[in-house]
PDB file of N, CA and C in Angstrom:
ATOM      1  N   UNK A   1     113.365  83.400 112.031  1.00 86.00           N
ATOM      2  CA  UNK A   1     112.969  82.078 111.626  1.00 86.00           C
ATOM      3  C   UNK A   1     113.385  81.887 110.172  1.00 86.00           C
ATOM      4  N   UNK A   2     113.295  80.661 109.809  1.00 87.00           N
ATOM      5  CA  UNK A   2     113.791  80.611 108.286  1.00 87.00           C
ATOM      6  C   UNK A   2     112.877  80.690 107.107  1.00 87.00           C
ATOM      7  N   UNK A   3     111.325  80.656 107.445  1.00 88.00           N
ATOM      8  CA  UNK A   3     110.538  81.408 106.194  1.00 88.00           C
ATOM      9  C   UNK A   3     109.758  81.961 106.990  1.00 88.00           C
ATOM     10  N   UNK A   4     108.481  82.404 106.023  1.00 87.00           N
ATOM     11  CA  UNK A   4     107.655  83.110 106.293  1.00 87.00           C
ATOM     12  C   UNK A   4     106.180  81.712 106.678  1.00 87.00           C
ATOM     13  N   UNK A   5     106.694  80.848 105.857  1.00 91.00           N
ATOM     14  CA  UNK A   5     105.693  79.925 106.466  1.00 91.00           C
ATOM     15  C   UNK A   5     105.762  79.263 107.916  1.00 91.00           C
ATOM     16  N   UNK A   6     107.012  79.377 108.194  1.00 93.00           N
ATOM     17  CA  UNK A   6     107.716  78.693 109.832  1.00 93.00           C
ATOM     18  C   UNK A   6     107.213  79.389 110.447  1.00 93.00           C
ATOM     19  N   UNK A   7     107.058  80.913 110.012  1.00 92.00           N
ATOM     20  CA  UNK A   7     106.281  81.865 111.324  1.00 92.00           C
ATOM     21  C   UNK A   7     105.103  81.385 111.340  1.00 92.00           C
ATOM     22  N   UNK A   8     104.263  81.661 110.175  1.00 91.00           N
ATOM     23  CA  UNK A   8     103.339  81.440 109.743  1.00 91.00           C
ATOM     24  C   UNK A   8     102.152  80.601 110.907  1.00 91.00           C
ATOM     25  N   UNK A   9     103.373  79.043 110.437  1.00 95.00           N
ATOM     26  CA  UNK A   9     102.557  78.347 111.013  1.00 95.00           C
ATOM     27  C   UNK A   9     102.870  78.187 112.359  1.00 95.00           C
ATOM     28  N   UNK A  10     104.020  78.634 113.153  1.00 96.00           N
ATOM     29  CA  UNK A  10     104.652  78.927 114.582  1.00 96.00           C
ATOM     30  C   UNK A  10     103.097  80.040 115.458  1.00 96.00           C
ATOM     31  N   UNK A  11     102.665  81.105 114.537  1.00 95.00           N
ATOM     32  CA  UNK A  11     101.680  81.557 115.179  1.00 95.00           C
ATOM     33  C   UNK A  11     100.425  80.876 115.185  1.00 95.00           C
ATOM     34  N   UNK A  12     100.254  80.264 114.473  1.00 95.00           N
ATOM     35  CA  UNK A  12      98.665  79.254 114.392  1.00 95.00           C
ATOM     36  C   UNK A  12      98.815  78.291 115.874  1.00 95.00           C
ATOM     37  N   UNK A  13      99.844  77.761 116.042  1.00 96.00           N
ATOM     38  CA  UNK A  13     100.079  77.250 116.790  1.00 96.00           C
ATOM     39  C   UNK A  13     100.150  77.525 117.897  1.00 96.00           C
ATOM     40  N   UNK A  14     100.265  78.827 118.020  1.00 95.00           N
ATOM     41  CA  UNK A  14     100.060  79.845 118.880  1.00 95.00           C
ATOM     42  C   UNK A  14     101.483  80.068 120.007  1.00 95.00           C
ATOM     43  N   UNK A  15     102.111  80.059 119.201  1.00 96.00           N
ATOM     44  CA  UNK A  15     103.562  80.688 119.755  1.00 96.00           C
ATOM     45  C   UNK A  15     103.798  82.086 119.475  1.00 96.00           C
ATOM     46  N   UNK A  16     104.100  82.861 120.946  1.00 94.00           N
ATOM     47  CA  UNK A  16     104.599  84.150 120.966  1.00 94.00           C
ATOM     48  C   UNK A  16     106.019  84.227 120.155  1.00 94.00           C
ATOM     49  N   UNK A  17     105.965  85.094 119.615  1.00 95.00           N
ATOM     50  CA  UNK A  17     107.259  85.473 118.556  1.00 95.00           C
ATOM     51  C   UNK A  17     107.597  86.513 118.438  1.00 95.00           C
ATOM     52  N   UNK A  18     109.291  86.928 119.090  1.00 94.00           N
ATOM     53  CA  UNK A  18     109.494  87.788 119.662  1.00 94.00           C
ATOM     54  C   UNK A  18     111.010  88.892 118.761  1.00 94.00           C
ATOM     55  N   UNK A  19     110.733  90.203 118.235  1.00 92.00           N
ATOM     56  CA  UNK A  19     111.718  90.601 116.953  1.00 92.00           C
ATOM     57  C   UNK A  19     113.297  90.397 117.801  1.00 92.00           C
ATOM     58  N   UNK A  20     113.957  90.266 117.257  1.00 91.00           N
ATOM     59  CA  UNK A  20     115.592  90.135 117.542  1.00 91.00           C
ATOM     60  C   UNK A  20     115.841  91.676 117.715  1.00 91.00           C
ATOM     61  N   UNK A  21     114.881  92.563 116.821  1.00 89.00           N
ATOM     62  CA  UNK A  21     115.820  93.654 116.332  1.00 89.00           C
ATOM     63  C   UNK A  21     114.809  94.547 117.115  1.00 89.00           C
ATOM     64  N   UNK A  22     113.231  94.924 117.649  1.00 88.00           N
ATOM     65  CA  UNK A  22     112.353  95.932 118.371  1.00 88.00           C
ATOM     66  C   UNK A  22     112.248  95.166 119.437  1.00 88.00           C
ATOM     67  N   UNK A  23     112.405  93.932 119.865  1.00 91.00           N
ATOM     68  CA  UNK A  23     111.588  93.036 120.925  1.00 91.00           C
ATOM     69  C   UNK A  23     110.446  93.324 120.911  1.00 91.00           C
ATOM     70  N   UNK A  24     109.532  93.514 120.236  1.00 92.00           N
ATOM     71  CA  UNK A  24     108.421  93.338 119.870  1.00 92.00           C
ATOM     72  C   UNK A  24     108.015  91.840 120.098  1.00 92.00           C
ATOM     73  N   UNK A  25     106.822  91.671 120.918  1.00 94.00           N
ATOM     74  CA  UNK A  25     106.165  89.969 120.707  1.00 94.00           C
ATOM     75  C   UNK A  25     105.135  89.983 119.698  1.00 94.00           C
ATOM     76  N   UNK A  26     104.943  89.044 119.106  1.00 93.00           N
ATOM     77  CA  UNK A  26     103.627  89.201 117.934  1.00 93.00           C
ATOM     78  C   UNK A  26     103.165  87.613 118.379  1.00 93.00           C
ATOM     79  N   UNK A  27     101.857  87.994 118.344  1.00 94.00           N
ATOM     80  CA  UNK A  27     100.752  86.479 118.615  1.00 94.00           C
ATOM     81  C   UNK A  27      99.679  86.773 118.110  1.00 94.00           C
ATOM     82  N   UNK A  28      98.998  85.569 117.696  1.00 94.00           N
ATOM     83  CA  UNK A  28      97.632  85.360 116.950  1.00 94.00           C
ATOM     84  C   UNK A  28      96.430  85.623 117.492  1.00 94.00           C
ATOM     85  N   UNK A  29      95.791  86.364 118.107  1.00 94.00           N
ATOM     86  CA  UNK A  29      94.187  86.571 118.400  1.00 94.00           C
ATOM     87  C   UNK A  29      92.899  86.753 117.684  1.00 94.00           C
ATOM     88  N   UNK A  30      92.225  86.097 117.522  1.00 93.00           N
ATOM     89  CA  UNK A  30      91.110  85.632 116.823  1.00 93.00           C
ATOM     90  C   UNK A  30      91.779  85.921 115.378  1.00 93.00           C
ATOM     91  N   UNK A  31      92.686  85.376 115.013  1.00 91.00           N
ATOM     92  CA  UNK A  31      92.980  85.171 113.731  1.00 91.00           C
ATOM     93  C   UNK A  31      93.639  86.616 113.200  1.00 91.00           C
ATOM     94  N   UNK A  32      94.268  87.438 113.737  1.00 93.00           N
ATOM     95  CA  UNK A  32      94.954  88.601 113.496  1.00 93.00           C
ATOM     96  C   UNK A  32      95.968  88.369 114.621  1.00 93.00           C
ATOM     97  N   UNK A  33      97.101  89.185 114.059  1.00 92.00           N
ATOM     98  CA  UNK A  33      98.304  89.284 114.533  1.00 92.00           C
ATOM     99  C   UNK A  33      98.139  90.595 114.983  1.00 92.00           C
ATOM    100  N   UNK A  34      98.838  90.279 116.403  1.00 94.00           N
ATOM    101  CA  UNK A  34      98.737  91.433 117.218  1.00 94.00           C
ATOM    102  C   UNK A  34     100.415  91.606 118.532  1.00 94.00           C
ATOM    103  N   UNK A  35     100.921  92.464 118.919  1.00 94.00           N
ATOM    104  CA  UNK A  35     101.949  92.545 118.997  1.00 94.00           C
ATOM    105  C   UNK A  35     102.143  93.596 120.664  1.00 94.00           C
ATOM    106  N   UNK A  36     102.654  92.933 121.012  1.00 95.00           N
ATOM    107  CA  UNK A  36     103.110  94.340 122.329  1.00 95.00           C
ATOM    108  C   UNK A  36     104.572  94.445 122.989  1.00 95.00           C
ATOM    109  N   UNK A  37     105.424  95.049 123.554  1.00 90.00           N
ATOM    110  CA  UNK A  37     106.363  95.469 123.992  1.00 90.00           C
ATOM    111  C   UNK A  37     107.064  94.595 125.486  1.00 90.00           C
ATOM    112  N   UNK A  38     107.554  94.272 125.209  1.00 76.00           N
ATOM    113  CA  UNK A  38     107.802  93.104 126.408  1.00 76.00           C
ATOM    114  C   UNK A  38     106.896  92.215 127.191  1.00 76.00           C
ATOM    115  N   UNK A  39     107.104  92.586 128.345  1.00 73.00           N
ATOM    116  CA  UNK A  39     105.706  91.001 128.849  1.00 73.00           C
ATOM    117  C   UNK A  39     104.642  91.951 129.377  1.00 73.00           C
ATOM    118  N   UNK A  40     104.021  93.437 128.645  1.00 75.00           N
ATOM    119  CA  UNK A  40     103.032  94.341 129.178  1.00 75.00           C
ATOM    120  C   UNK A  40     102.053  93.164 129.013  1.00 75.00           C
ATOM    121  N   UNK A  41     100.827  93.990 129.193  1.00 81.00           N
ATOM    122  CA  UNK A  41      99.530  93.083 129.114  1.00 81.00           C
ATOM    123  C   UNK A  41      98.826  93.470 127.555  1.00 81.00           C
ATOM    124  N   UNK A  42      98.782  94.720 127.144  1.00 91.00           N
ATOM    125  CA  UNK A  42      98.452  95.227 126.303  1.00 91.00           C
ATOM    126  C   UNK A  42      98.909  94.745 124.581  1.00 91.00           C
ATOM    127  N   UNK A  43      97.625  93.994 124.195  1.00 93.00           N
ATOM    128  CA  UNK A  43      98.320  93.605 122.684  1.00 93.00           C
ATOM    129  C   UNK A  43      97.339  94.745 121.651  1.00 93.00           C
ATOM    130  N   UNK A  44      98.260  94.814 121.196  1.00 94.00           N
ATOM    131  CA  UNK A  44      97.840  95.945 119.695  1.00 94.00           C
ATOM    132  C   UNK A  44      97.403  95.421 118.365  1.00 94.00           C
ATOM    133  N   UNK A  45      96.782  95.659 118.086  1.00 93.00           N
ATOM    134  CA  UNK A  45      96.941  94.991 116.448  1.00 93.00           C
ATOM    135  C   UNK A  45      97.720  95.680 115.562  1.00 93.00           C
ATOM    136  N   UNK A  46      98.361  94.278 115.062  1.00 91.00           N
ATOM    137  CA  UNK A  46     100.099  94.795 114.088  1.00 91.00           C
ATOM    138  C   UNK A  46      99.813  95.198 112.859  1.00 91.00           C
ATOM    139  N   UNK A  47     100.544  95.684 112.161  1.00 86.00           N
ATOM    140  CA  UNK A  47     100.395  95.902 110.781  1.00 86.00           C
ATOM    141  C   UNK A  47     101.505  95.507 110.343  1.00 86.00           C
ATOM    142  N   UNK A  48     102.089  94.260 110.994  1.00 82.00           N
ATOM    143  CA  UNK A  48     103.460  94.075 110.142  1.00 82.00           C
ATOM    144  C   UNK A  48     103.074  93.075 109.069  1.00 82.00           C
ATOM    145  N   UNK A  49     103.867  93.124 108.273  1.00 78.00           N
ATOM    146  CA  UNK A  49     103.543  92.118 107.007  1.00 78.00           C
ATOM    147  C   UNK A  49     104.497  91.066 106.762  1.00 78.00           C
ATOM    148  N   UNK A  50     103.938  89.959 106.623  1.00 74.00           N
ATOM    149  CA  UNK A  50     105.390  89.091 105.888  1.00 74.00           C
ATOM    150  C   UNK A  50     106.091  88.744 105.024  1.00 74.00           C
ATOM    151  N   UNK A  51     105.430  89.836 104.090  1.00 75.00           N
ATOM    152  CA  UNK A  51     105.883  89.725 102.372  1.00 75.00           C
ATOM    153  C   UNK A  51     107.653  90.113 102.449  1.00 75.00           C
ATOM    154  N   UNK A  52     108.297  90.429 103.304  1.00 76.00           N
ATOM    155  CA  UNK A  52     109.322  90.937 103.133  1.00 76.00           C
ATOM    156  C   UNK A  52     110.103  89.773 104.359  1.00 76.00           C
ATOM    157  N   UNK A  53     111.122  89.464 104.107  1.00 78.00           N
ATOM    158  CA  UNK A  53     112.091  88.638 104.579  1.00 78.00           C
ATOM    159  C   UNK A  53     112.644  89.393 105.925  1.00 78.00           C
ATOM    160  N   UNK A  54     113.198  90.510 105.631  1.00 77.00           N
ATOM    161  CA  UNK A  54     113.575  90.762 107.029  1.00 77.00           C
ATOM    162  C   UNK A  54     112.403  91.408 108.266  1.00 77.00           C
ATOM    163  N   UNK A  55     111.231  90.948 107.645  1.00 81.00           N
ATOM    164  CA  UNK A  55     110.348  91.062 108.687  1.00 81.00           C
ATOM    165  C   UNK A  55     109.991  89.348 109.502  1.00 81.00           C
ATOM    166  N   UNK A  56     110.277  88.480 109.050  1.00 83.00           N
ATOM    167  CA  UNK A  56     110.244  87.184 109.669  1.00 83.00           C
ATOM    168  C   UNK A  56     111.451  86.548 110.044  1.00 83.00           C
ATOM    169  N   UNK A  57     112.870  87.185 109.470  1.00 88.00           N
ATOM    170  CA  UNK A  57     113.730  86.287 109.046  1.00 88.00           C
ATOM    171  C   UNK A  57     114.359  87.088 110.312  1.00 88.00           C
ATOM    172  N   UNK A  58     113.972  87.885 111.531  1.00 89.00           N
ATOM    173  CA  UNK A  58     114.790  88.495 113.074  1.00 89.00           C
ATOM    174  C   UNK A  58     113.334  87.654 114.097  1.00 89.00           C
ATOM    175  N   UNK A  59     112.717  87.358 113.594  1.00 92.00           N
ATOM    176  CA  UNK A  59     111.496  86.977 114.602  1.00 92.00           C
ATOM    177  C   UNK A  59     112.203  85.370 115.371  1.00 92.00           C
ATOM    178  N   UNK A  60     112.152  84.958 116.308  1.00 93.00           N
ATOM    179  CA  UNK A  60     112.528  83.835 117.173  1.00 93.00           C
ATOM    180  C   UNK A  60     111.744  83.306 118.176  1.00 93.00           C
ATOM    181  N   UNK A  61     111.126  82.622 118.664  1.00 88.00           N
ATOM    182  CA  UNK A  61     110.186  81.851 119.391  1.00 88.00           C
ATOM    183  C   UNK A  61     111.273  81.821 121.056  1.00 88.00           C
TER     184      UNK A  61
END
């Protein structure tokens, strides 16, 4: 995506968002970002951060 706020606000909205580069999905649950491995059922809570660009800037809806 092109910032960190596009994700930002792409997950509030509650769009699955999926890495270009792990396929990782990341989505919002009760207000934490949480992430799992293709279309399993199982979401994890992420520890990814968005302070860094190439952590938002491979993510795609």
């Amino acid at each position: 995506m092109e910032s960190r706020e596009a994700v930002l606000d792409a997950l509030k909205h509650g769009k699955k968002l999926t890495s270009n580069v792990t396929g990782l999905q990341y989505h919002l649950i009760d207000g934490k970002l949480h992430a799992r491995h293709g279309e399993k059922n199982d979401w994890h809570e992420s520890e990814l951060c968005f302070d860094n660009p190439p952590s938002w800037l491979n993510l795609r809806d």
